[in-house]
Amino acid sequence: SPPARRRGRTSSSMIDFSRNHFALFGLPERLAIDAPALDAAYRRLQAEVHPDRHAADADAERRVALQSSARLNEAYGALKTPLTRAQYLLALHAVDAIDERDTSLDLDFLERQLARREAADAANAAADVDALDALHAEALAEVRALEATLARDLDRDGADFAAARPRVRELAFLVRLADSLDAMIAAHD
């Protein structure tokens, strides 16, 4: 018979695989979430299901703990950043935010990003870290503004998730650009 401290833990500590990521962490289905609450829920749940905690359990229980831990990591990864959270929200509403067959973006948006990319390449070639910093700050400001717009659009009652798809695609583009600029800056440190 297992020790008293372990009795009943398996059924209460494993996660419900039928719940979506937001429900898993006890959060509302919104783009604007309480990030510290997500982090705290993740740590609490991961402490309950971590495979090391179930090392002395039967094989089946250890497998469920491993699956539960993997599911928590997947859910946390999907909700951790506004971009992945927006993509997940759209997916919950049957909208594929990043369809590989559709690479279209707004022409004005693309022209602005092409100009920014050319300026970044020139600044990088000249090792002009100040210019790269300025471009990075601009890109991050545009990311934050787009995140705020998406939160306003997606978090309201009757949100049109399909209509938000182009903005989520733009956000993905901007996040990649900001990451690229960050890497350029780091290369000159």
PDB file of N, CA and C in Angstrom, residues 47-110:
ATOM      1  N   ALA A  47       4.594  21.602 -10.601  1.00  0.00           N
ATOM      2  CA  ALA A  47       5.072  20.992  -9.359  1.00  0.00           C
ATOM      3  C   ALA A  47       4.250  19.753  -9.010  1.00  0.00           C
ATOM      4  N   GLU A  48       2.955  19.766  -9.336  1.00  0.00           N
ATOM      5  CA  GLU A  48       2.090  18.621  -9.043  1.00  0.00           C
ATOM      6  C   GLU A  48       2.335  17.438  -9.965  1.00  0.00           C
ATOM      7  N   VAL A  49       2.596  17.710 -11.242  1.00  0.00           N
ATOM      8  CA  VAL A  49       2.659  16.609 -12.215  1.00  0.00           C
ATOM      9  C   VAL A  49       4.066  16.269 -12.676  1.00  0.00           C
ATOM     10  N   HIS A  50       5.067  17.004 -12.218  1.00  0.00           N
ATOM     11  CA  HIS A  50       6.423  16.770 -12.715  1.00  0.00           C
ATOM     12  C   HIS A  50       6.781  15.286 -12.563  1.00  0.00           C
ATOM     13  N   PRO A  51       7.333  14.691 -13.619  1.00  0.00           N
ATOM     14  CA  PRO A  51       7.667  13.253 -13.584  1.00  0.00           C
ATOM     15  C   PRO A  51       8.554  12.848 -12.407  1.00  0.00           C
ATOM     16  N   ASP A  52       9.449  13.711 -11.962  1.00  0.00           N
ATOM     17  CA  ASP A  52      10.304  13.370 -10.822  1.00  0.00           C
ATOM     18  C   ASP A  52       9.483  13.114  -9.563  1.00  0.00           C
ATOM     19  N   ARG A  53       8.391  13.809  -9.438  1.00  0.00           N
ATOM     20  CA  ARG A  53       7.527  13.642  -8.264  1.00  0.00           C
ATOM     21  C   ARG A  53       6.825  12.282  -8.285  1.00  0.00           C
ATOM     22  N   HIS A  54       6.751  11.666  -9.455  1.00  0.00           N
ATOM     23  CA  HIS A  54       6.043  10.395  -9.620  1.00  0.00           C
ATOM     24  C   HIS A  54       6.997   9.232  -9.906  1.00  0.00           C
ATOM     25  N   ALA A  55       8.275   9.425  -9.602  1.00  0.00           N
ATOM     26  CA  ALA A  55       9.287   8.401  -9.912  1.00  0.00           C
ATOM     27  C   ALA A  55       9.000   7.065  -9.243  1.00  0.00           C
ATOM     28  N   ALA A  56       8.378   7.085  -8.069  1.00  0.00           N
ATOM     29  CA  ALA A  56       8.107   5.834  -7.346  1.00  0.00           C
ATOM     30  C   ALA A  56       6.736   5.253  -7.681  1.00  0.00           C
ATOM     31  N   ASP A  57       5.978   5.922  -8.535  1.00  0.00           N
ATOM     32  CA  ASP A  57       4.644   5.435  -8.905  1.00  0.00           C
ATOM     33  C   ASP A  57       4.742   4.288  -9.914  1.00  0.00           C
ATOM     34  N   ALA A  58       3.612   3.657 -10.177  1.00  0.00           N
ATOM     35  CA  ALA A  58       3.551   2.589 -11.178  1.00  0.00           C
ATOM     36  C   ALA A  58       3.853   3.177 -12.564  1.00  0.00           C
ATOM     37  N   ASP A  59       4.239   2.295 -13.503  1.00  0.00           N
ATOM     38  CA  ASP A  59       4.591   2.737 -14.853  1.00  0.00           C
ATOM     39  C   ASP A  59       3.498   3.586 -15.495  1.00  0.00           C
ATOM     40  N   ALA A  60       2.266   3.155 -15.393  1.00  0.00           N
ATOM     41  CA  ALA A  60       1.158   3.886 -16.028  1.00  0.00           C
ATOM     42  C   ALA A  60       1.042   5.291 -15.442  1.00  0.00           C
ATOM     43  N   GLU A  61       1.199   5.409 -14.141  1.00  0.00           N
ATOM     44  CA  GLU A  61       1.106   6.725 -13.504  1.00  0.00           C
ATOM     45  C   GLU A  61       2.276   7.615 -13.903  1.00  0.00           C
ATOM     46  N   ARG A  62       3.460   7.026 -14.052  1.00  0.00           N
ATOM     47  CA  ARG A  62       4.627   7.805 -14.495  1.00  0.00           C
ATOM     48  C   ARG A  62       4.421   8.298 -15.922  1.00  0.00           C
ATOM     49  N   ARG A  63       3.835   7.456 -16.782  1.00  0.00           N
ATOM     50  CA  ARG A  63       3.555   7.874 -18.163  1.00  0.00           C
ATOM     51  C   ARG A  63       2.553   9.022 -18.195  1.00  0.00           C
ATOM     52  N   VAL A  64       1.515   8.921 -17.373  1.00  0.00           N
ATOM     53  CA  VAL A  64       0.513   9.996 -17.312  1.00  0.00           C
ATOM     54  C   VAL A  64       1.171  11.274 -16.787  1.00  0.00           C
ATOM     55  N   ALA A  65       2.049  11.163 -15.819  1.00  0.00           N
ATOM     56  CA  ALA A  65       2.748  12.342 -15.298  1.00  0.00           C
ATOM     57  C   ALA A  65       3.602  12.974 -16.395  1.00  0.00           C
ATOM     58  N   LEU A  66       4.291  12.141 -17.157  1.00  0.00           N
ATOM     59  CA  LEU A  66       5.114  12.643 -18.254  1.00  0.00           C
ATOM     60  C   LEU A  66       4.251  13.336 -19.308  1.00  0.00           C
ATOM     61  N   GLN A  67       3.125  12.725 -19.667  1.00  0.00           N
ATOM     62  CA  GLN A  67       2.206  13.337 -20.634  1.00  0.00           C
ATOM     63  C   GLN A  67       1.625  14.638 -20.089  1.00  0.00           C
ATOM     64  N   SER A  68       1.278  14.642 -18.809  1.00  0.00           N
ATOM     65  CA  SER A  68       0.727  15.847 -18.189  1.00  0.00           C
ATOM     66  C   SER A  68       1.750  16.976 -18.196  1.00  0.00           C
ATOM     67  N   SER A  69       2.980  16.653 -17.864  1.00  0.00           N
ATOM     68  CA  SER A  69       4.035  17.652 -17.860  1.00  0.00           C
ATOM     69  C   SER A  69       4.266  18.204 -19.266  1.00  0.00           C
ATOM     70  N   ALA A  70       4.282  17.326 -20.247  1.00  0.00           N
ATOM     71  CA  ALA A  70       4.458  17.767 -21.633  1.00  0.00           C
ATOM     72  C   ALA A  70       3.305  18.662 -22.074  1.00  0.00           C
ATOM     73  N   ARG A  71       2.090  18.295 -21.700  1.00  0.00           N
ATOM     74  CA  ARG A  71       0.917  19.108 -22.059  1.00  0.00           C
ATOM     75  C   ARG A  71       0.991  20.478 -21.408  1.00  0.00           C
ATOM     76  N   LEU A  72       1.417  20.537 -20.153  1.00  0.00           N
ATOM     77  CA  LEU A  72       1.573  21.825 -19.477  1.00  0.00           C
ATOM     78  C   LEU A  72       2.614  22.693 -20.178  1.00  0.00           C
ATOM     79  N   ASN A  73       3.733  22.084 -20.569  1.00  0.00           N
ATOM     80  CA  ASN A  73       4.773  22.835 -21.275  1.00  0.00           C
ATOM     81  C   ASN A  73       4.239  23.375 -22.600  1.00  0.00           C
ATOM     82  N   GLU A  74       3.491  22.542 -23.318  1.00  0.00           N
ATOM     83  CA  GLU A  74       2.899  22.964 -24.593  1.00  0.00           C
ATOM     84  C   GLU A  74       1.920  24.121 -24.371  1.00  0.00           C
ATOM     85  N   ALA A  75       1.055  23.990 -23.381  1.00  0.00           N
ATOM     86  CA  ALA A  75       0.054  25.015 -23.099  1.00  0.00           C
ATOM     87  C   ALA A  75       0.721  26.315 -22.661  1.00  0.00           C
ATOM     88  N   TYR A  76       1.705  26.204 -21.812  1.00  0.00           N
ATOM     89  CA  TYR A  76       2.413  27.393 -21.332  1.00  0.00           C
ATOM     90  C   TYR A  76       3.111  28.092 -22.501  1.00  0.00           C
ATOM     91  N   GLY A  77       3.753  27.312 -23.359  1.00  0.00           N
ATOM     92  CA  GLY A  77       4.410  27.889 -24.529  1.00  0.00           C
ATOM     93  C   GLY A  77       3.426  28.615 -25.443  1.00  0.00           C
ATOM     94  N   ALA A  78       2.231  28.075 -25.583  1.00  0.00           N
ATOM     95  CA  ALA A  78       1.218  28.691 -26.448  1.00  0.00           C
ATOM     96  C   ALA A  78       0.678  29.987 -25.852  1.00  0.00           C
ATOM     97  N   LEU A  79       0.643  30.087 -24.534  1.00  0.00           N
ATOM     98  CA  LEU A  79       0.042  31.269 -23.902  1.00  0.00           C
ATOM     99  C   LEU A  79       1.067  32.297 -23.420  1.00  0.00           C
ATOM    100  N   LYS A  80       2.331  31.946 -23.417  1.00  0.00           N
ATOM    101  CA  LYS A  80       3.351  32.804 -22.824  1.00  0.00           C
ATOM    102  C   LYS A  80       3.519  34.140 -23.533  1.00  0.00           C
ATOM    103  N   THR A  81       3.506  34.166 -24.852  1.00  0.00           N
ATOM    104  CA  THR A  81       3.701  35.430 -25.570  1.00  0.00           C
ATOM    105  C   THR A  81       2.404  35.858 -26.245  1.00  0.00           C
ATOM    106  N   PRO A  82       2.230  37.159 -26.430  1.00  0.00           N
ATOM    107  CA  PRO A  82       1.014  37.619 -27.120  1.00  0.00           C
ATOM    108  C   PRO A  82       0.857  37.020 -28.521  1.00  0.00           C
ATOM    109  N   LEU A  83       1.954  36.840 -29.251  1.00  0.00           N
ATOM    110  CA  LEU A  83       1.851  36.271 -30.600  1.00  0.00           C
ATOM    111  C   LEU A  83       1.324  34.848 -30.565  1.00  0.00           C
ATOM    112  N   THR A  84       1.944  33.991 -29.772  1.00  0.00           N
ATOM    113  CA  THR A  84       1.492  32.590 -29.738  1.00  0.00           C
ATOM    114  C   THR A  84       0.101  32.486 -29.119  1.00  0.00           C
ATOM    115  N   ARG A  85      -0.206  33.387 -28.183  1.00  0.00           N
ATOM    116  CA  ARG A  85      -1.540  33.403 -27.577  1.00  0.00           C
ATOM    117  C   ARG A  85      -2.585  33.809 -28.617  1.00  0.00           C
ATOM    118  N   ALA A  86      -2.274  34.808 -29.449  1.00  0.00           N
ATOM    119  CA  ALA A  86      -3.197  35.232 -30.509  1.00  0.00           C
ATOM    120  C   ALA A  86      -3.406  34.096 -31.512  1.00  0.00           C
ATOM    121  N   GLN A  87      -2.328  33.429 -31.883  1.00  0.00           N
ATOM    122  CA  GLN A  87      -2.442  32.300 -32.816  1.00  0.00           C
ATOM    123  C   GLN A  87      -3.315  31.203 -32.215  1.00  0.00           C
ATOM    124  N   TYR A  88      -3.143  30.928 -30.930  1.00  0.00           N
ATOM    125  CA  TYR A  88      -3.941  29.902 -30.264  1.00  0.00           C
ATOM    126  C   TYR A  88      -5.408  30.317 -30.178  1.00  0.00           C
ATOM    127  N   LEU A  89      -5.655  31.576 -29.843  1.00  0.00           N
ATOM    128  CA  LEU A  89      -7.042  32.068 -29.791  1.00  0.00           C
ATOM    129  C   LEU A  89      -7.727  31.901 -31.141  1.00  0.00           C
ATOM    130  N   LEU A  90      -7.026  32.258 -32.205  1.00  0.00           N
ATOM    131  CA  LEU A  90      -7.614  32.101 -33.534  1.00  0.00           C
ATOM    132  C   LEU A  90      -7.868  30.618 -33.821  1.00  0.00           C
ATOM    133  N   ALA A  91      -6.925  29.760 -33.454  1.00  0.00           N
ATOM    134  CA  ALA A  91      -7.092  28.320 -33.682  1.00  0.00           C
ATOM    135  C   ALA A  91      -8.303  27.781 -32.928  1.00  0.00           C
ATOM    136  N   LEU A  92      -8.545  28.295 -31.707  1.00  0.00           N
ATOM    137  CA  LEU A  92      -9.722  27.866 -30.950  1.00  0.00           C
ATOM    138  C   LEU A  92     -11.015  28.206 -31.693  1.00  0.00           C
ATOM    139  N   HIS A  93     -10.937  29.200 -32.567  1.00  0.00           N
ATOM    140  CA  HIS A  93     -12.109  29.633 -33.336  1.00  0.00           C
ATOM    141  C   HIS A  93     -11.978  29.241 -34.805  1.00  0.00           C
ATOM    142  N   ALA A  94     -11.227  28.162 -35.054  1.00  0.00           N
ATOM    143  CA  ALA A  94     -11.073  27.541 -36.377  1.00  0.00           C
ATOM    144  C   ALA A  94     -10.490  28.479 -37.421  1.00  0.00           C
ATOM    145  N   VAL A  95      -9.579  29.366 -36.997  1.00  0.00           N
ATOM    146  CA  VAL A  95      -8.893  30.263 -37.924  1.00  0.00           C
ATOM    147  C   VAL A  95      -7.406  29.944 -37.861  1.00  0.00           C
ATOM    148  N   ASP A  96      -6.826  29.572 -39.006  1.00  0.00           N
ATOM    149  CA  ASP A  96      -5.402  29.267 -39.087  1.00  0.00           C
ATOM    150  C   ASP A  96      -4.654  30.573 -39.307  1.00  0.00           C
ATOM    151  N   ALA A  97      -4.024  31.086 -38.263  1.00  0.00           N
ATOM    152  CA  ALA A  97      -3.371  32.386 -38.341  1.00  0.00           C
ATOM    153  C   ALA A  97      -2.173  32.387 -39.278  1.00  0.00           C
ATOM    154  N   ILE A  98      -1.458  31.310 -39.330  1.00  0.00           N
ATOM    155  CA  ILE A  98      -0.231  31.253 -40.113  1.00  0.00           C
ATOM    156  C   ILE A  98      -0.328  30.119 -41.140  1.00  0.00           C
ATOM    157  N   ASP A  99      -1.195  30.296 -42.102  1.00  0.00           N
ATOM    158  CA  ASP A  99      -1.361  29.313 -43.173  1.00  0.00           C
ATOM    159  C   ASP A  99      -0.194  29.482 -44.148  1.00  0.00           C
ATOM    160  N   GLU A 100       0.634  28.463 -44.272  1.00  0.00           N
ATOM    161  CA  GLU A 100       1.832  28.529 -45.115  1.00  0.00           C
ATOM    162  C   GLU A 100       1.502  28.805 -46.585  1.00  0.00           C
ATOM    163  N   ARG A 101       0.289  28.495 -47.014  1.00  0.00           N
ATOM    164  CA  ARG A 101      -0.089  28.724 -48.412  1.00  0.00           C
ATOM    165  C   ARG A 101      -0.466  30.180 -48.668  1.00  0.00           C
ATOM    166  N   ASP A 102      -0.735  30.935 -47.623  1.00  0.00           N
ATOM    167  CA  ASP A 102      -1.139  32.335 -47.770  1.00  0.00           C
ATOM    168  C   ASP A 102      -0.037  33.212 -47.203  1.00  0.00           C
ATOM    169  N   THR A 103       0.735  33.826 -48.079  1.00  0.00           N
ATOM    170  CA  THR A 103       1.841  34.669 -47.633  1.00  0.00           C
ATOM    171  C   THR A 103       1.544  36.150 -47.858  1.00  0.00           C
ATOM    172  N   SER A 104       0.309  36.485 -48.180  1.00  0.00           N
ATOM    173  CA  SER A 104      -0.030  37.878 -48.470  1.00  0.00           C
ATOM    174  C   SER A 104      -0.073  38.720 -47.197  1.00  0.00           C
ATOM    175  N   LEU A 105       0.426  39.932 -47.331  1.00  0.00           N
ATOM    176  CA  LEU A 105       0.356  40.932 -46.276  1.00  0.00           C
ATOM    177  C   LEU A 105       0.009  42.260 -46.935  1.00  0.00           C
ATOM    178  N   ASP A 106      -0.498  43.201 -46.150  1.00  0.00           N
ATOM    179  CA  ASP A 106      -0.845  44.523 -46.639  1.00  0.00           C
ATOM    180  C   ASP A 106       0.373  45.178 -47.298  1.00  0.00           C
ATOM    181  N   LEU A 107       0.178  45.762 -48.483  1.00  0.00           N
ATOM    182  CA  LEU A 107       1.280  46.332 -49.248  1.00  0.00           C
ATOM    183  C   LEU A 107       1.969  47.472 -48.489  1.00  0.00           C
ATOM    184  N   ASP A 108       1.207  48.364 -47.861  1.00  0.00           N
ATOM    185  CA  ASP A 108       1.817  49.459 -47.092  1.00  0.00           C
ATOM    186  C   ASP A 108       2.658  48.907 -45.942  1.00  0.00           C
ATOM    187  N   PHE A 109       2.144  47.899 -45.273  1.00  0.00           N
ATOM    188  CA  PHE A 109       2.881  47.255 -44.190  1.00  0.00           C
ATOM    189  C   PHE A 109       4.195  46.679 -44.721  1.00  0.00           C
ATOM    190  N   LEU A 110       4.114  45.953 -45.825  1.00  0.00           N
ATOM    191  CA  LEU A 110       5.320  45.337 -46.398  1.00  0.00           C
ATOM    192  C   LEU A 110       6.346  46.379 -46.821  1.00  0.00           C
TER     193      LEU A 110
END
